[in-house]
XYZ file of C-alpha atoms in Angstrom:
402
model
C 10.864 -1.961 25.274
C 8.667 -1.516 22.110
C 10.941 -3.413 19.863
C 8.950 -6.496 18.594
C 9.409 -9.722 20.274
C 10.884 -8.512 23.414
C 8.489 -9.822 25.658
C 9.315 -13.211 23.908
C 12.557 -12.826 24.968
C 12.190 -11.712 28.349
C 9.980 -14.805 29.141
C 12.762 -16.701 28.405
C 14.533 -15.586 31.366
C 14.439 -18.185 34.238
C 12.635 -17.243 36.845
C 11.698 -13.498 36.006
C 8.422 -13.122 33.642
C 4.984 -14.238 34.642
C 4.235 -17.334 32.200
C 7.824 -17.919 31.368
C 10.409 -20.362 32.481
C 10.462 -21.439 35.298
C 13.386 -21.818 37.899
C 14.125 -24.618 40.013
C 15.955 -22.679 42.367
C 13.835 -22.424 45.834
C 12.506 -18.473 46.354
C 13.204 -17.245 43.059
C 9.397 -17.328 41.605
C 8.107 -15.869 38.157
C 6.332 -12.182 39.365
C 7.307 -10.273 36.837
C 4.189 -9.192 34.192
C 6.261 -8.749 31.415
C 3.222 -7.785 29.631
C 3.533 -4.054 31.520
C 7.200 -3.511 31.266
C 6.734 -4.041 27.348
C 4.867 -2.364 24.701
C 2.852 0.756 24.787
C 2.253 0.074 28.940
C 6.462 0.565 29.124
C 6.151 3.709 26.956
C 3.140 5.221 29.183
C 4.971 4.358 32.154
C 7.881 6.065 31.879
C 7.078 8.868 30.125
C 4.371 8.948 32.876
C 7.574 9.321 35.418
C 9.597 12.060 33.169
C 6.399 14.003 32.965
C 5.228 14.134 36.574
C 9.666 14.947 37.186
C 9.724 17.767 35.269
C 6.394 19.036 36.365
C 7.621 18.723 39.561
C 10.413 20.779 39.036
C 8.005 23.418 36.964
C 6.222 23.831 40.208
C 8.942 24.206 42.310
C 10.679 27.172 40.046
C 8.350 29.261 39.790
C 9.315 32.769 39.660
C 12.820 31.806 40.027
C 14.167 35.964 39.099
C 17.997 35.047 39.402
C 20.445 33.054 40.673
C 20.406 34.372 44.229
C 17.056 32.855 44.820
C 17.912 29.286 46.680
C 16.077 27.366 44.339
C 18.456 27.977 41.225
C 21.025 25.883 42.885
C 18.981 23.207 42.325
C 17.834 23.727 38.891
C 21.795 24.290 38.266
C 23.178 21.255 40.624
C 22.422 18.548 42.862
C 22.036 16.042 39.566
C 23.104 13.207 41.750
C 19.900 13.276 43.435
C 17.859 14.566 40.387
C 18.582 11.728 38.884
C 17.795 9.364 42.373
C 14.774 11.088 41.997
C 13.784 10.564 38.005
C 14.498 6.561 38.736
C 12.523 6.062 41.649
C 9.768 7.669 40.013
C 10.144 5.627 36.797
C 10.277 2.494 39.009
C 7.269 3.208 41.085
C 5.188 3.895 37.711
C 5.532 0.113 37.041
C 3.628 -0.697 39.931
C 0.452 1.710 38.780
C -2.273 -0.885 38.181
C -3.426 -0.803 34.602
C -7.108 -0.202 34.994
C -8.482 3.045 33.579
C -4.923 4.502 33.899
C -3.983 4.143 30.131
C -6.663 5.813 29.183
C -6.966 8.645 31.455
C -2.933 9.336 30.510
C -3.663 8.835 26.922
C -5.764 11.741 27.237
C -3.612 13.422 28.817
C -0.793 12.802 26.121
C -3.708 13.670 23.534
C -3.424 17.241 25.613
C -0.056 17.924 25.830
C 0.832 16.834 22.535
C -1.598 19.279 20.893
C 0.254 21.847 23.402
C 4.127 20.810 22.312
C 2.940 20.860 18.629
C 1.748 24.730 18.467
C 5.868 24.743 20.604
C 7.025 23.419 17.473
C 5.532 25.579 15.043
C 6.482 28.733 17.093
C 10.356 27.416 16.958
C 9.762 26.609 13.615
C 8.587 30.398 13.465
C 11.524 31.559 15.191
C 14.329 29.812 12.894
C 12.649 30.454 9.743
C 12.904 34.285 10.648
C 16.610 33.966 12.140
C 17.228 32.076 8.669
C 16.099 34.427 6.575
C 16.927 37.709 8.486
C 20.851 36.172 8.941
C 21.097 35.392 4.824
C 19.639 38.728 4.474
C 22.426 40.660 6.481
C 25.075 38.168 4.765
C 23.558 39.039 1.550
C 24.046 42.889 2.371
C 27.739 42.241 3.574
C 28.716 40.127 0.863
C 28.500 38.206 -2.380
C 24.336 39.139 -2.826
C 23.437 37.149 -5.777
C 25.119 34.044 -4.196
C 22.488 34.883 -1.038
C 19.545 35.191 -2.569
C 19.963 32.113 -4.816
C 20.449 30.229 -2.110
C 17.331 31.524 -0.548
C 15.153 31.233 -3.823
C 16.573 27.589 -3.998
C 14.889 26.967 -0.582
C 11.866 28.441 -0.928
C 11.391 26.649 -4.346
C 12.314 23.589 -2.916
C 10.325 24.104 0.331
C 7.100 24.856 -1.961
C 7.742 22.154 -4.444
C 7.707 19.144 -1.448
C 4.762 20.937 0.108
C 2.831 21.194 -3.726
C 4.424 17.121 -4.147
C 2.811 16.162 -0.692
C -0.836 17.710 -1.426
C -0.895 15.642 -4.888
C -0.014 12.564 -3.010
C -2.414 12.625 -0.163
C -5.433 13.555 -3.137
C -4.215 10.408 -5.103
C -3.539 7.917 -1.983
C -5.825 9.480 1.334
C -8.840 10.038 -0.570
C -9.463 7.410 -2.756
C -12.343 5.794 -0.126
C -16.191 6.248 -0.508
C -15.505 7.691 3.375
C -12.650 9.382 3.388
C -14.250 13.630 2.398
C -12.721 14.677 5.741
C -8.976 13.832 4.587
C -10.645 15.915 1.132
C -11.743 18.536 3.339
C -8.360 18.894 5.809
C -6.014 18.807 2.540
C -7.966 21.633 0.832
C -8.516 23.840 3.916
C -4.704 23.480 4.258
C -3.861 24.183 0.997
C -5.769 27.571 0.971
C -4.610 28.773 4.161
C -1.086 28.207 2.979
C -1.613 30.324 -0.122
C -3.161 33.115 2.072
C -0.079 32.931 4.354
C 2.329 32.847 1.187
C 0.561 36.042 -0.051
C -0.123 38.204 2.985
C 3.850 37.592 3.282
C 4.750 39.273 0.714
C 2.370 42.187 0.617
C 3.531 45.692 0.776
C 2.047 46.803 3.990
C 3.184 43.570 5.052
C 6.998 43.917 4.025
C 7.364 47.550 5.321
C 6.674 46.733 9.001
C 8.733 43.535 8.497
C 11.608 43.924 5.852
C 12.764 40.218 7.114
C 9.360 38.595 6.474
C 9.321 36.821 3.059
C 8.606 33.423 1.184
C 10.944 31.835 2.770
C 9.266 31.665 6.358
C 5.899 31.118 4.226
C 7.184 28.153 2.796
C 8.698 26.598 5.438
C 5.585 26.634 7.428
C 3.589 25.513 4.160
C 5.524 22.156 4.585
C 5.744 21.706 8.167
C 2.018 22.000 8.040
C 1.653 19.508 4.994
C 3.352 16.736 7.617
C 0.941 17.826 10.457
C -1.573 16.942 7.667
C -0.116 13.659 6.912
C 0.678 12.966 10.454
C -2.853 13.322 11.541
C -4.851 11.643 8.217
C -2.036 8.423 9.313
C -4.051 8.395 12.665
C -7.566 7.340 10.877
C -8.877 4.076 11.715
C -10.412 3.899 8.585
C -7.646 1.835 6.340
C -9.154 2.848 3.137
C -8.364 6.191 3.681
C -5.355 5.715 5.525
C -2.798 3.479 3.277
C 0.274 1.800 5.083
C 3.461 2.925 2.860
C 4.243 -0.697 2.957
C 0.780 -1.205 0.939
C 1.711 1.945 -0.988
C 5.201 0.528 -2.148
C 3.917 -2.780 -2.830
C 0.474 -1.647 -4.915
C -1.379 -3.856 -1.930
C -4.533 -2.905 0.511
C -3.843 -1.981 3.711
C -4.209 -5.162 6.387
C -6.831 -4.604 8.582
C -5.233 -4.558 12.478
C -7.366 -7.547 14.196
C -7.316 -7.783 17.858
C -4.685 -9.366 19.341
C -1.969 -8.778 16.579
C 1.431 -7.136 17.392
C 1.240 -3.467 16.954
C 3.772 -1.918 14.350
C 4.940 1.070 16.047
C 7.794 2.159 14.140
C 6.518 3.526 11.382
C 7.699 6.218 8.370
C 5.466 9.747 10.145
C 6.587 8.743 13.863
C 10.409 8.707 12.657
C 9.648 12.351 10.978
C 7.915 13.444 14.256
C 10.882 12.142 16.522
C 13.440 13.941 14.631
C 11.424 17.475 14.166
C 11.021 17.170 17.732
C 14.836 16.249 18.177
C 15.465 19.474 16.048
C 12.837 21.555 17.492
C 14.145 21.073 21.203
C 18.125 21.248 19.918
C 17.165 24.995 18.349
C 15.069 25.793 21.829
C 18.509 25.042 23.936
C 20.808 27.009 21.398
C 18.735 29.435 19.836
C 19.726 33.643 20.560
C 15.733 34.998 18.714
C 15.771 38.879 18.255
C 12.180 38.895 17.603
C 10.346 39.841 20.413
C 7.033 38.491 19.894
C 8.369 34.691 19.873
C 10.621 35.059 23.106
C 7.519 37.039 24.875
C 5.559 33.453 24.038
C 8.956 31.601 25.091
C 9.518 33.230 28.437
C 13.026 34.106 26.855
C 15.116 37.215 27.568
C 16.587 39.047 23.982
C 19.698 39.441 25.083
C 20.997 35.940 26.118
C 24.337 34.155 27.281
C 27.418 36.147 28.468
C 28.332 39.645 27.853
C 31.402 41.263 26.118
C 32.881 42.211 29.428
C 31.652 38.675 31.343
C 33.868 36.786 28.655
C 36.871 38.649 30.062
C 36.104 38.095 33.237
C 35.818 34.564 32.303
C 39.395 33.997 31.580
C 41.535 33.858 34.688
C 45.107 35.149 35.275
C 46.541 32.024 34.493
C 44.617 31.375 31.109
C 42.321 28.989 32.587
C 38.776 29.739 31.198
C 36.478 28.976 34.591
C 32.629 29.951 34.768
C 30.886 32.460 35.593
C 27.835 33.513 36.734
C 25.360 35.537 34.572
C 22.317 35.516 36.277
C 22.780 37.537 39.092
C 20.443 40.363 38.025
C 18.087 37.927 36.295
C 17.999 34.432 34.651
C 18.639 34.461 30.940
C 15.268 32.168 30.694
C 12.534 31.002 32.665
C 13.282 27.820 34.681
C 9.538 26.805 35.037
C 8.839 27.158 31.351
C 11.882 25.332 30.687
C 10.637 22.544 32.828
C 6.644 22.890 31.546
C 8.388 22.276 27.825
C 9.609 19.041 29.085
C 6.855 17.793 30.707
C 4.991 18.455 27.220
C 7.692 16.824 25.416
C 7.665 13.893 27.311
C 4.366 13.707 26.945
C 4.706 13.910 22.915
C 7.152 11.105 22.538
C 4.546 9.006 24.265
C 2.074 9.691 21.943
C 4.459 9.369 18.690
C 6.536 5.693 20.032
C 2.931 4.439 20.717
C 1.751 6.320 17.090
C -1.442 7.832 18.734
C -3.173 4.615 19.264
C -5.820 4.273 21.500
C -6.051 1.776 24.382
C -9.180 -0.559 23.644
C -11.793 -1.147 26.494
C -10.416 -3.872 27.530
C -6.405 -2.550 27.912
C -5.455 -5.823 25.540
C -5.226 -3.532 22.294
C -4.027 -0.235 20.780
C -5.991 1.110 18.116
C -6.799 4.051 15.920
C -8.878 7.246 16.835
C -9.989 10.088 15.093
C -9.808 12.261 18.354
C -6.058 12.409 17.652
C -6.530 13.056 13.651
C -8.426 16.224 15.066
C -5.768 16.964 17.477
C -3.334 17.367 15.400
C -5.306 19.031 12.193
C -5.957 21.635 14.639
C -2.851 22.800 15.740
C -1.377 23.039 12.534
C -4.973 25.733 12.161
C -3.779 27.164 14.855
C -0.076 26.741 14.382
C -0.839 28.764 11.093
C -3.313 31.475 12.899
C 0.317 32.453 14.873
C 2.081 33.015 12.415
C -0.395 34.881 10.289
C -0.718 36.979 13.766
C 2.983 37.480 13.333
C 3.000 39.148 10.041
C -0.380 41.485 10.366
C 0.072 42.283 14.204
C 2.799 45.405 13.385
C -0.318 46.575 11.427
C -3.364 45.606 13.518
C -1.403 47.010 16.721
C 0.693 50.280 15.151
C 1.006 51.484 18.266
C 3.122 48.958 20.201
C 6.820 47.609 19.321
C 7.205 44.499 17.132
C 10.647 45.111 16.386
């Protein structure tokens, strides 16, 4: 529904948009606004209906302790009508007037973005410990200096696209007379990933956490380099915020006038979709042994079926059928599950519509520097969890952190 000229092409249906062609055909009337089911107003709308479902559904699960409880037949079945349920929703959103609705939910989508984002980071966290703590062990069991050249390679690489990416944003984002807060954001960032890189690696540091390392450090160094990019891509000032279409070409940036067709598609949205695509892939699959990150995830350690359930699993007749698991206790918290959702639906809507701003009059998207400082500071934060991960063994001796 964002895909340019679709409302063009909609109108062309007889009978269906607002302003479009007309039918001759007695009681079949143009009532459609096709200007609502297209554009950022489709976007809003139904991520406004996937939102409020799985919110819904976070409500209703709460404290959900195993599968005896009623409700987890209905976080485990009954799709037919979860799905009844998700579409009616989604339909009834069309009808929402527009009046201050877009921007009371892009505020809210401001919100929960900022909340999935520090998610991301945290997964991020997660896998770049399971990385490096699994090539570790492999390294130990087998062919070592095959193992750690494949983790130096990564970590050099990792560092050398973050180092790359703070060169370009001082040659390209700061080259306007008003651009010293892109100056500031890229330096702060800079620094605090060279504190990160060296608390890491320092003794104290290494014997609480043998796993921790450069790798992790890096990883986060260039995650946080595209939060940086992602969020100086959101100021409305062009001459600090280049198109890479201008960039390619060696033109200035076109100044959006209102009125003109939004480009939403654009290079940092298609990097945000697929980290998120990633990010939410590892949270279904992932089996974390570090305690601190499945305390923040509402995740048990010890995950899927046991030794013995696996057994049990395969019938007489050599038929693998399911079994149930969660008898004693769920293997992960249903209403966090859901609460994730709701905040990922709620980030998609901000990255198809590219963090624009509905304008005062609801005609035009635009620009805003409340979402550069969104996301600027959760990757601050983002990196304050991590750095809380490394020194909180030390800071707090006296509790487990293994």
């Amino acid at each position: 529904m964002i895909l340019p000229g679709m409302e063009t092409q909609l109108k062309k249906i007889p009978g269906f948009c607002v302003g479009g062609t007309s039918m001759t055909i007695p009681g079949i009337e143009n009532k459609v606004n096709c200007d609502v089911i297209v554009g950022y107003k489709s976007v809003y709308r139904m991520c406004f209906a996937m939102a409020c479902f799985f919110f819904l559904f976070s409500i209703i699960m709460i404290r959900v302790r195993s599968s005896k409880d009623p409700r987890a037949s209905l976080q485990n079945g009954f799709w037919f009508f979860k799905f009844l349920i998700l579409v009616g929703i989604t339909v009834g959103a069309f009808f929402i007037p527009d009046g201050t609705f877009n921007t009371v939910w892009f505020y809210f989508g401001v919100v929960g973005s900022f909340i999935f984002i520090i998610i991301q980071l945290i997964l991020l966290v997660d896998f770049s410990h399971t990385w490096n703590q699994s090539w570790l062990e492999n390294a130990e069991e087998g062919n070592s200096k095959c193992w750690f050249a494949a983790l130096l390679s990564f970590t050099v690489l990792h560092y050398a696209l973050a180092f790359s990416a703070v060169v370009l944003f001082y040659v390209y984002y700061t080259t306007g007379d008003d651009c010293t807060e892109h100056k500031i954001f890229i330096s702060l960032n800079l620094i605090f990933c060279i504190i990160i890189s060296i608390v890491a690696v320092l003794p104290k540091v290494q014997e609480a956490q043998p796993s921790s390392g450069l790798l992790q450090a890096s990883l986060i160094s260039l995650y946080t380099m595209y939060v940086t990019w992602s969020a100086m891509t959101n100021n409305p000032n062009r001459k600090c915020n280049p198109s890479l279409l201008s960039l390619v070409n060696n033109t200035p940036s076109p100044t959006p006038v209102p009125g003109q067709e939004v480009q939403w598609w654009d290079a940092q949205g298609i990097i945000g979709l697929v980290i998120f695509f990633f990010c939410t892939l590892y949270a279904s699959i992932r089996s974390s042994n570090n305690t601190q990150v499945n305390r923040l995830m509402q995740t048990e350690e010890d995950q899927g079926l046991a030794a013995d359930d696996h057994e049990a699993a395969m019938g007489v007749d050599g038929v693998r059928r399911a079994v149930d698991n969660e008898e004693d206790a769920v293997t992960y918290s249903y209403s966090f599950f859901h609460f994730s959702l709701c905040l990922a639906s709620l980030y998609i809507m901000m990255t198809l519509t590219n963090w624009y701003q509905p304008d005062a009059d609801y005609q035009a998207m635009q620009s805003s520097m409340p979402a550069v400082w969104v996301k600027i500071s959760s990757s601050w934060i983002g990196l304050a969890l991590y750095l809380w991960t490394l020194v909180a063994p030390l800071i707090l001796s006296n509790r487990d952190f293994n």
